[in-house]
Amino acid sequence: MASTERTKVILGHLKPAIGGDGVSSTGDFVCREFCSTSGVGEGIGTVKCGEETNTKSSICLQECAAVSAQTDKTPRVPKIRQEALKWNGWGYKDSRFVIGDNNEFSFSGSRYNIAGELPHFKAWIDSIEGFSPDNRSQSQDEIRSEKLPSVTRNEGFLEDVQKEGISFSFDPQDRLFRAHGHTLDEMFTLREGTFERIPDIVLWPTSHDVVCKIIELACKHDVCIIPFGGGTSVTKSLQCPVEEKRMIISLDMSQMNRILWVDEKNLTAHIEAGIMGLDLERELGNYGLCTGHEPDSMEFSSLGGWVATRASGMKKNVYGNIEDLLVHVKMVTPRGVLEKNCQVPRMSTGPDIHHVILGSEGTLGVVTEVTLRVRPLPPVRRYGSVVFPAFHQGVDFMREVAKQRCAPASIRLMDNEQFKFGQALKGPASSMWTSLMDSLKKVYVTKLKRFDPNLMVVATLLFEGNKEDVAAQEKKVYTIASDFGGLAGGEDNGQRGYNLTFAIAYLRDLGLDCYIIAESFETTVPWDRVIDLCRNVKERLYSECKRHGIQYRPLATCRVTQTYDSGACVYFYFAYMYRGLTNPIEVYEDIEAAARDEILGIGGSLSHHHGVGKLRKQWMTKAISAPGVETLRAIKKHLDPQNIFGNNCLI
Amino acid sequence: MAQSSDEYLDLLEPRRNQYDLSFALKHTASLLPEYQYVTHMTKAEIRTMVLKSRRLKHTVEEIVASNGRQEKDIYAEAEAILDEMAHEYSLNNIRFLAYIFAKTFKKLYGHIYVSKTGLEKLRKSYRDSPVVLLPTHRSYVDFLLISYMMFEYNLPLPYIAAGADFNNMKFVNTLLRKAGAFYIRRSFGADKLYWAIFTEYVQILVINGEAPLEFFPEGTRSRTGKFLPPKRGLLQVVVEPFMKGRVPDISLIPISISYDRILEETLHSREMLGIPKPKESTSGLFKASSIFQENFGNITVHIGDPVSLKQMSLISGVDRSVHSLAPRFIFSMNAQEQQFVQELCLSIQLMQQRHMVVSPWVLTAALLVMSPGYQTSLQGMYSDMEWLKGAATGLGTKVRWPVGKTVKSVLEDVLAVHHAMAVVDRDSIKLNVPQNVATAEEVMEVATVYIMLGAYRNQLLPSLAQPALVSLAFCGLNAATKGELFAQYQFLVTLFNRELTFHPKTTVDDFQSTLRKLQNSSFISVTGLQYSITSSGERLTSFLCNLLHPFLLGYWVVCRYLLSCPASLASVTEQSLAKTIQKEVAELIATGDLKSYDILSLNLLGNAISSLLQLGGIKRSKSGLTLIESEITKTAEKISEYIELPASLLTKPFAKKLAGPAAKL
């Protein structure tokens, strides 16, 4: 498959079937009951059973503005990030939810398939208590350079850096852009305040050797380095410690974005760590390969960041999480380069040194080059969905799928709130006919099958593989679904579920414009506690909001996003109207901490893939025991005795 | 306490104005408030769930491994246990009972007051989390009354944890079972199978949240008017699913039920004297039907504010994540959690105590007990009652004093209700007992009425115990420093640990706030470091000291008796020891050396013995009891600091003939 084809497939997540002539995919909410005795074989789960669904080919690269004018080798995110990305919110400047003059909603730009009018959106957002499009809380237009902290200079270091000819910038906006990730607190600061401490300089290394040189100079002159990949952190890990007196270097890895070699025989690729997820898949596509690693942030997050935070991709069921993909990694530490001597699938040489690097969160060194396991591009990918009358049935279904180890590339269960949100992202019906079909389907599910629209949930599915395997897998999964009371919900509902992932990140900016605070957090939990955890955490959020005097009932919603043999990953979204609170961020953080205590209380983990950063350090001893933390400290002390990598994360 | 109509509803009022039959036919499920995550299950589904539960499987595996019994047999036993235990709702049955009890309650009681806001809060709490009702237990009427009340107010009828002894009452047991009662054996300590089934069954009921669970934290009816030390067993079973995240929260509802006159008052006194209680039987129930001729006054039911288990656990800082490392079907509560449940029980009991209501008769009873020879002039009683009403109310006692009525007419009313206990003889009021008793046997015969009187007096203890302890802490002196007072107070708290309710974490606060309360009411004044009783406080403090006098005297008598015994009491149990001492006390009353009939109560004597066990005066071993003379002497001397002891007892040493009680037992 050509690389352009591959990119289209990936972009398919983001933007399938935009106005493809005649190929309308708005006929959603397809529901068919599956009977396990007959008719299972043909056309399961989809309306039309095309392989590598043809509709996808109607996506044109030209419509993806950021990509259109570029050659395959150009990264989607420029070196000067603020040229293409929002400085105070999520994602691309041209993409945002827009409230029209008559309070109608749309999504701007043309990058995403939800772009355009969103006729169902208003009804949904009105259901959030206290929301009013008329009450606006606008962000400041910019943080003027004079309001930003001045540069702490280490002249010796600067002199040496210049001698080496390393690209750098003192520009306040460049520095500001690298002073934060995307936690609520950081967005709030950008919109309404300023940071006490930001990096003093941005350096753009271009190769492993340059990084080695920079670390050497850093040790020599005692400066602090904070590695920067895609800037999508949600753990406050990029924030500069206020008490740091040394010069702080933001080591922006974005210019190290080359695939250095591809080995088709061994199915490995050696890649520089600064490459962004989407660029990586596009370029591997040239070889007919992919990593299959698709975290929700893949448009903007980097390979090195994935390694440093133990990232997880939504298709891990087929491709594995980052730790499974990792064949070899180089991390430059103040003590030298930490790496293995060969590129083999497994070795028994004491504790796996890769696991010192994975999840080290920039505290020990910086990841420069990575060898990943890659896979041939799958010939067929197909979305699907199943609706269940209630959440617990959906969870039982997920558990059974995990037990039988027949999980498709991605399988996610959205609760009722998210199911409704997914429906709110539907575009305008393309014709009377689809609109009529929609209503009929709705009548079928809610009246004939007696699904309660306020209880029903949807599991979204993504199958990948060759034609036969996908067909067999679909058959198995849909049979299990019907055993648990599920009705197939069609391909579009499935796809909409995945669109939602990308849209929801943009939604927060709309919320903040209207006094609504929104944030997400995640965990892993054993199967027997999944339902209890989801329910209790929501209840805890409600009761904590009440305790803090928040007058409007919050929106608390979750989805089960990953399945494992012995447990699942659960992802929560939480939003509330904060008008009337004098300290909304403190209140929010208090509530999130309470929710985390609740999670830990029921037997959930501190994090599945977001990491610890500075946000969750307080629980680390509880999470990995005191000797565990001491071990990590000892490693840190050995590898980085001067605390050059001083982002103050993890421990 | 004045009953304003907006605070309390009269449960019986609508029944006096409508047909009982139409009442019995109301109450439909659709009107009941419902838990947001409710799971509806039939009796058969619950049964299957228990029998198929992982917990039971685990226990059966353990039993098979330990004694090699056949799995099949164990499951058969499990089914039998479950059938003996399980409830079974039947709406028709409930309607029948509602009809019967509407008639019965109207016959027996004048008014049944129910707190209105409590009822409203209860109704609201059903939505958020499963509800557990925790009433006080003074009478068999308690659980009938609560279910009846829920029926009247369209609230779900509770599952009631009932003692398996009820199961012996043919016909009645089925009636109750069909109204939601389930039966638990009184003791099943080491029976793993029973424990597992019971735990699983109760937890399913709680987690499903279809209806509230109801049980009595005191474990059994208190026969003494005081509160029994709470039992934490059942509450622990209820709390466990919360600790393991199976429910988001549980609402605990303390309920205080106050009776003007307790239906089983005579039986209770006789039991306290050691006259065995009749076994529960249906024929016994019919024999008791003479009670329909009697007037039992009013009942006040106060429904307390819901206590959120989640909030309580957050405040106490219990770490629930300890359960992350084991599957949830294995019952486990660590020491921290057990301590939490223990304190929770005490907190709930203190909440119940705060809302107990006493009838004016309780004031009469307290004053009569303190009067020499248990009698006093009517005029004296009028003025004392008037004074006590004010003083006790000031200290937090909730006295239900009919609005606008004079003390004279109030006394007439209460005597009408309690005519069996006290009578007016010309211008004096005295107990309804023969005046001349010469032998220990005669003493025991008349003692029932005295014990009954004491039980009504005891109703003042929940509200007055704290100021009484502070009053005693003055040790009969007029002034003391705060430090001295606290040291004495602390000893009394330890001494009366089983007699009264104390929260282990609030001893200092309780002391301080009581002292402050007495100070604010000018019963105590402070000059420099000295706290002294004011002239206006003298009458009150002496009343309060007298309130606890019989207990202190009783404890002292126990000490004195033990000091006359050999150090080793082989094959003597605490119960048998109490009975032996009781005989001695009866002798002393017969000879006139002891005036206080209260000390005949096995409850008081048993508590004194327990207290000495705790203080180290008695050691328990398998073979019997060992007495530590020095500790007992110390305790006796300490007690003598608080009260004046009868001179005759001090001089007259306990006869050596009593030295060998073991031989007699």
PDB file of C-alpha atoms in Angstrom, chain A residues 245-408:
ATOM      1  CA  LYS A 245      17.568  28.464  40.185  1.00  0.00           C
ATOM      2  CA  ARG A 246      19.707  27.090  37.359  1.00  0.00           C
ATOM      3  CA  MET A 247      19.135  27.899  33.730  1.00  0.00           C
ATOM      4  CA  ILE A 248      16.362  25.633  32.381  1.00  0.00           C
ATOM      5  CA  ILE A 249      16.804  24.179  28.911  1.00  0.00           C
ATOM      6  CA  SER A 250      13.760  22.932  27.044  1.00  0.00           C
ATOM      7  CA  LEU A 251      15.213  20.181  24.895  1.00  0.00           C
ATOM      8  CA  ASP A 252      12.770  20.129  21.975  1.00  0.00           C
ATOM      9  CA  MET A 253      13.219  16.809  20.210  1.00  0.00           C
ATOM     10  CA  SER A 254      10.899  17.647  17.309  1.00  0.00           C
ATOM     11  CA  GLN A 255      13.690  18.057  14.784  1.00  0.00           C
ATOM     12  CA  MET A 256      14.877  14.512  15.398  1.00  0.00           C
ATOM     13  CA  ASN A 257      12.127  13.027  13.298  1.00  0.00           C
ATOM     14  CA  ARG A 258      13.782  10.730  10.787  1.00  0.00           C
ATOM     15  CA  ILE A 259      13.281   7.058  10.236  1.00  0.00           C
ATOM     16  CA  LEU A 260      16.905   5.980  10.130  1.00  0.00           C
ATOM     17  CA  TRP A 261      16.322   2.535   8.706  1.00  0.00           C
ATOM     18  CA  VAL A 262      13.644  -0.055   8.117  1.00  0.00           C
ATOM     19  CA  ASP A 263      14.370  -3.780   8.232  1.00  0.00           C
ATOM     20  CA  GLU A 264      11.553  -5.687   6.511  1.00  0.00           C
ATOM     21  CA  LYS A 265      13.137  -9.056   7.214  1.00  0.00           C
ATOM     22  CA  ASN A 266      13.083  -8.598  10.978  1.00  0.00           C
ATOM     23  CA  LEU A 267      10.092  -6.261  10.877  1.00  0.00           C
ATOM     24  CA  THR A 268      11.852  -3.527  12.809  1.00  0.00           C
ATOM     25  CA  ALA A 269      12.414   0.162  12.205  1.00  0.00           C
ATOM     26  CA  HIS A 270      14.957   2.445  13.779  1.00  0.00           C
ATOM     27  CA  ILE A 271      13.535   5.886  14.386  1.00  0.00           C
ATOM     28  CA  GLU A 272      14.560   9.150  15.986  1.00  0.00           C
ATOM     29  CA  ALA A 273      12.550   9.828  19.111  1.00  0.00           C
ATOM     30  CA  GLY A 274      11.165  13.238  18.153  1.00  0.00           C
ATOM     31  CA  ILE A 275       8.885  12.009  15.408  1.00  0.00           C
ATOM     32  CA  MET A 276       5.159  12.600  15.921  1.00  0.00           C
ATOM     33  CA  GLY A 277       2.793   9.642  15.786  1.00  0.00           C
ATOM     34  CA  LEU A 278       0.974  10.522  12.631  1.00  0.00           C
ATOM     35  CA  ASP A 279       4.211  11.349  10.757  1.00  0.00           C
ATOM     36  CA  LEU A 280       5.658   8.033  11.846  1.00  0.00           C
ATOM     37  CA  GLU A 281       2.733   6.026  10.510  1.00  0.00           C
ATOM     38  CA  ARG A 282       2.696   8.027   7.280  1.00  0.00           C
ATOM     39  CA  GLU A 283       6.340   7.374   6.601  1.00  0.00           C
ATOM     40  CA  LEU A 284       6.267   3.735   7.578  1.00  0.00           C
ATOM     41  CA  GLY A 285       3.341   3.488   5.203  1.00  0.00           C
ATOM     42  CA  ASN A 286       5.847   4.087   2.405  1.00  0.00           C
ATOM     43  CA  TYR A 287       7.231   0.684   3.242  1.00  0.00           C
ATOM     44  CA  GLY A 288       3.814  -0.911   3.609  1.00  0.00           C
ATOM     45  CA  LEU A 289       4.343  -1.067   7.347  1.00  0.00           C
ATOM     46  CA  CYS A 290       2.947   0.445  10.495  1.00  0.00           C
ATOM     47  CA  THR A 291       3.600   0.410  14.213  1.00  0.00           C
ATOM     48  CA  GLY A 292      -0.082   0.217  15.033  1.00  0.00           C
ATOM     49  CA  HIS A 293       0.542   2.388  18.060  1.00  0.00           C
ATOM     50  CA  GLU A 294      -2.319   4.866  18.236  1.00  0.00           C
ATOM     51  CA  PRO A 295      -2.684   6.714  21.493  1.00  0.00           C
ATOM     52  CA  ASP A 296      -5.534   9.232  21.440  1.00  0.00           C
ATOM     53  CA  SER A 297      -2.976  12.025  21.247  1.00  0.00           C
ATOM     54  CA  MET A 298      -1.120  10.490  18.270  1.00  0.00           C
ATOM     55  CA  GLU A 299      -1.505  13.590  16.108  1.00  0.00           C
ATOM     56  CA  PHE A 300       0.637  15.576  18.495  1.00  0.00           C
ATOM     57  CA  SER A 301       2.585  13.162  20.699  1.00  0.00           C
ATOM     58  CA  SER A 302       6.090  11.885  20.022  1.00  0.00           C
ATOM     59  CA  LEU A 303       7.767   8.510  20.010  1.00  0.00           C
ATOM     60  CA  GLY A 304      10.184   9.508  22.765  1.00  0.00           C
ATOM     61  CA  GLY A 305       7.286  10.728  24.865  1.00  0.00           C
ATOM     62  CA  TRP A 306       5.518   7.398  24.457  1.00  0.00           C
ATOM     63  CA  VAL A 307       8.577   5.578  25.778  1.00  0.00           C
ATOM     64  CA  ALA A 308       9.117   8.018  28.618  1.00  0.00           C
ATOM     65  CA  THR A 309       5.513   7.724  29.846  1.00  0.00           C
ATOM     66  CA  ARG A 310       4.724   4.051  29.091  1.00  0.00           C
ATOM     67  CA  ALA A 311       2.086   4.987  26.560  1.00  0.00           C
ATOM     68  CA  SER A 312      -0.743   2.771  25.415  1.00  0.00           C
ATOM     69  CA  GLY A 313      -2.371   2.765  22.019  1.00  0.00           C
ATOM     70  CA  MET A 314      -5.974   2.016  21.339  1.00  0.00           C
ATOM     71  CA  LYS A 315      -5.037  -0.895  19.050  1.00  0.00           C
ATOM     72  CA  LYS A 316      -2.808  -2.593  21.600  1.00  0.00           C
ATOM     73  CA  ASN A 317      -4.866  -5.794  21.326  1.00  0.00           C
ATOM     74  CA  VAL A 318      -3.242  -6.435  17.930  1.00  0.00           C
ATOM     75  CA  TYR A 319      -0.023  -4.429  18.132  1.00  0.00           C
ATOM     76  CA  GLY A 320       0.764  -4.193  21.835  1.00  0.00           C
ATOM     77  CA  ASN A 321       1.532  -1.304  24.137  1.00  0.00           C
ATOM     78  CA  ILE A 322       4.749   0.670  23.797  1.00  0.00           C
ATOM     79  CA  GLU A 323       6.652  -1.743  26.047  1.00  0.00           C
ATOM     80  CA  ASP A 324       5.701  -4.596  23.719  1.00  0.00           C
ATOM     81  CA  LEU A 325       6.738  -2.662  20.605  1.00  0.00           C
ATOM     82  CA  LEU A 326      10.074  -1.620  21.979  1.00  0.00           C
ATOM     83  CA  VAL A 327      13.004  -3.644  20.609  1.00  0.00           C
ATOM     84  CA  HIS A 328      15.794  -1.254  21.415  1.00  0.00           C
ATOM     85  CA  VAL A 329      16.117   2.218  22.871  1.00  0.00           C
ATOM     86  CA  LYS A 330      18.913   4.683  23.483  1.00  0.00           C
ATOM     87  CA  MET A 331      18.632   7.003  26.426  1.00  0.00           C
ATOM     88  CA  VAL A 332      21.294   9.620  26.954  1.00  0.00           C
ATOM     89  CA  THR A 333      21.906  10.099  30.661  1.00  0.00           C
ATOM     90  CA  PRO A 334      24.510  12.209  32.459  1.00  0.00           C
ATOM     91  CA  ARG A 335      26.380   8.909  33.028  1.00  0.00           C
ATOM     92  CA  GLY A 336      26.385   7.998  29.349  1.00  0.00           C
ATOM     93  CA  VAL A 337      24.102   6.190  26.934  1.00  0.00           C
ATOM     94  CA  LEU A 338      21.896   3.533  28.469  1.00  0.00           C
ATOM     95  CA  GLU A 339      21.084   0.773  25.944  1.00  0.00           C
ATOM     96  CA  LYS A 340      21.177  -2.952  25.176  1.00  0.00           C
ATOM     97  CA  ASN A 341      23.806  -4.557  22.944  1.00  0.00           C
ATOM     98  CA  CYS A 342      21.511  -6.208  20.410  1.00  0.00           C
ATOM     99  CA  GLN A 343      18.066  -6.003  18.903  1.00  0.00           C
ATOM    100  CA  VAL A 344      16.340  -9.167  19.950  1.00  0.00           C
ATOM    101  CA  PRO A 345      12.793  -9.942  20.984  1.00  0.00           C
ATOM    102  CA  ARG A 346      13.722 -11.028  24.472  1.00  0.00           C
ATOM    103  CA  MET A 347      16.774 -11.584  26.620  1.00  0.00           C
ATOM    104  CA  SER A 348      17.389 -12.943  30.096  1.00  0.00           C
ATOM    105  CA  THR A 349      20.006 -10.592  31.466  1.00  0.00           C
ATOM    106  CA  GLY A 350      18.684  -9.591  34.824  1.00  0.00           C
ATOM    107  CA  PRO A 351      15.906  -7.064  35.279  1.00  0.00           C
ATOM    108  CA  ASP A 352      14.996  -5.554  31.913  1.00  0.00           C
ATOM    109  CA  ILE A 353      16.904  -2.298  31.644  1.00  0.00           C
ATOM    110  CA  HIS A 354      14.259  -1.058  29.205  1.00  0.00           C
ATOM    111  CA  HIS A 355      11.904  -0.883  32.118  1.00  0.00           C
ATOM    112  CA  VAL A 356      14.158   1.658  33.765  1.00  0.00           C
ATOM    113  CA  ILE A 357      13.741   3.815  30.683  1.00  0.00           C
ATOM    114  CA  LEU A 358      10.036   3.157  30.060  1.00  0.00           C
ATOM    115  CA  GLY A 359       8.068   5.479  32.285  1.00  0.00           C
ATOM    116  CA  SER A 360      11.113   7.392  33.536  1.00  0.00           C
ATOM    117  CA  GLU A 361       9.264  10.587  32.572  1.00  0.00           C
ATOM    118  CA  GLY A 362      12.344  12.607  31.678  1.00  0.00           C
ATOM    119  CA  THR A 363      13.901  12.254  35.110  1.00  0.00           C
ATOM    120  CA  LEU A 364      16.900  10.129  34.113  1.00  0.00           C
ATOM    121  CA  GLY A 365      17.816  11.196  30.616  1.00  0.00           C
ATOM    122  CA  VAL A 366      16.412  11.719  27.183  1.00  0.00           C
ATOM    123  CA  VAL A 367      15.347   9.082  24.674  1.00  0.00           C
ATOM    124  CA  THR A 368      17.015   9.737  21.326  1.00  0.00           C
ATOM    125  CA  GLU A 369      16.590   6.699  19.102  1.00  0.00           C
ATOM    126  CA  VAL A 370      14.179   3.812  19.232  1.00  0.00           C
ATOM    127  CA  THR A 371      13.924   0.533  17.366  1.00  0.00           C
ATOM    128  CA  LEU A 372      10.299  -0.522  17.148  1.00  0.00           C
ATOM    129  CA  ARG A 373       8.687  -3.716  16.082  1.00  0.00           C
ATOM    130  CA  VAL A 374       6.570  -2.952  13.000  1.00  0.00           C
ATOM    131  CA  ARG A 375       3.799  -4.839  11.207  1.00  0.00           C
ATOM    132  CA  PRO A 376       2.622  -5.051   7.640  1.00  0.00           C
ATOM    133  CA  LEU A 377      -0.302  -2.748   7.000  1.00  0.00           C
ATOM    134  CA  PRO A 378      -3.537  -4.638   7.451  1.00  0.00           C
ATOM    135  CA  PRO A 379      -5.493  -5.129   4.223  1.00  0.00           C
ATOM    136  CA  VAL A 380      -8.840  -4.746   5.944  1.00  0.00           C
ATOM    137  CA  ARG A 381     -10.016  -2.447   8.671  1.00  0.00           C
ATOM    138  CA  ARG A 382     -13.592  -2.240   9.688  1.00  0.00           C
ATOM    139  CA  TYR A 383     -15.532  -0.418  12.361  1.00  0.00           C
ATOM    140  CA  GLY A 384     -18.433  -1.876  14.215  1.00  0.00           C
ATOM    141  CA  SER A 385     -20.543  -1.278  17.262  1.00  0.00           C
ATOM    142  CA  VAL A 386     -22.877  -3.049  19.636  1.00  0.00           C
ATOM    143  CA  VAL A 387     -25.506  -1.408  21.806  1.00  0.00           C
ATOM    144  CA  PHE A 388     -26.417  -2.881  25.168  1.00  0.00           C
ATOM    145  CA  PRO A 389     -29.418  -2.116  27.352  1.00  0.00           C
ATOM    146  CA  ALA A 390     -27.182  -1.241  30.328  1.00  0.00           C
ATOM    147  CA  PHE A 391     -23.593  -0.695  31.300  1.00  0.00           C
ATOM    148  CA  HIS A 392     -23.113  -3.900  33.265  1.00  0.00           C
ATOM    149  CA  GLN A 393     -24.082  -6.021  30.284  1.00  0.00           C
ATOM    150  CA  GLY A 394     -21.516  -4.188  28.209  1.00  0.00           C
ATOM    151  CA  VAL A 395     -18.840  -4.863  30.816  1.00  0.00           C
ATOM    152  CA  ASP A 396     -19.766  -8.544  30.957  1.00  0.00           C
ATOM    153  CA  PHE A 397     -19.432  -8.633  27.170  1.00  0.00           C
ATOM    154  CA  MET A 398     -16.005  -7.006  27.302  1.00  0.00           C
ATOM    155  CA  ARG A 399     -14.894  -9.432  29.958  1.00  0.00           C
ATOM    156  CA  GLU A 400     -16.003 -12.395  27.897  1.00  0.00           C
ATOM    157  CA  VAL A 401     -14.235 -11.073  24.800  1.00  0.00           C
ATOM    158  CA  ALA A 402     -11.050 -10.668  26.835  1.00  0.00           C
ATOM    159  CA  LYS A 403     -11.475 -14.119  28.300  1.00  0.00           C
ATOM    160  CA  GLN A 404     -11.821 -15.696  24.871  1.00  0.00           C
ATOM    161  CA  ARG A 405      -8.941 -13.559  23.642  1.00  0.00           C
ATOM    162  CA  CYS A 406     -10.830 -12.516  20.553  1.00  0.00           C
ATOM    163  CA  ALA A 407     -10.663  -8.769  21.118  1.00  0.00           C
ATOM    164  CA  PRO A 408     -10.468  -6.791  17.886  1.00  0.00           C
TER     165      PRO A 408
END
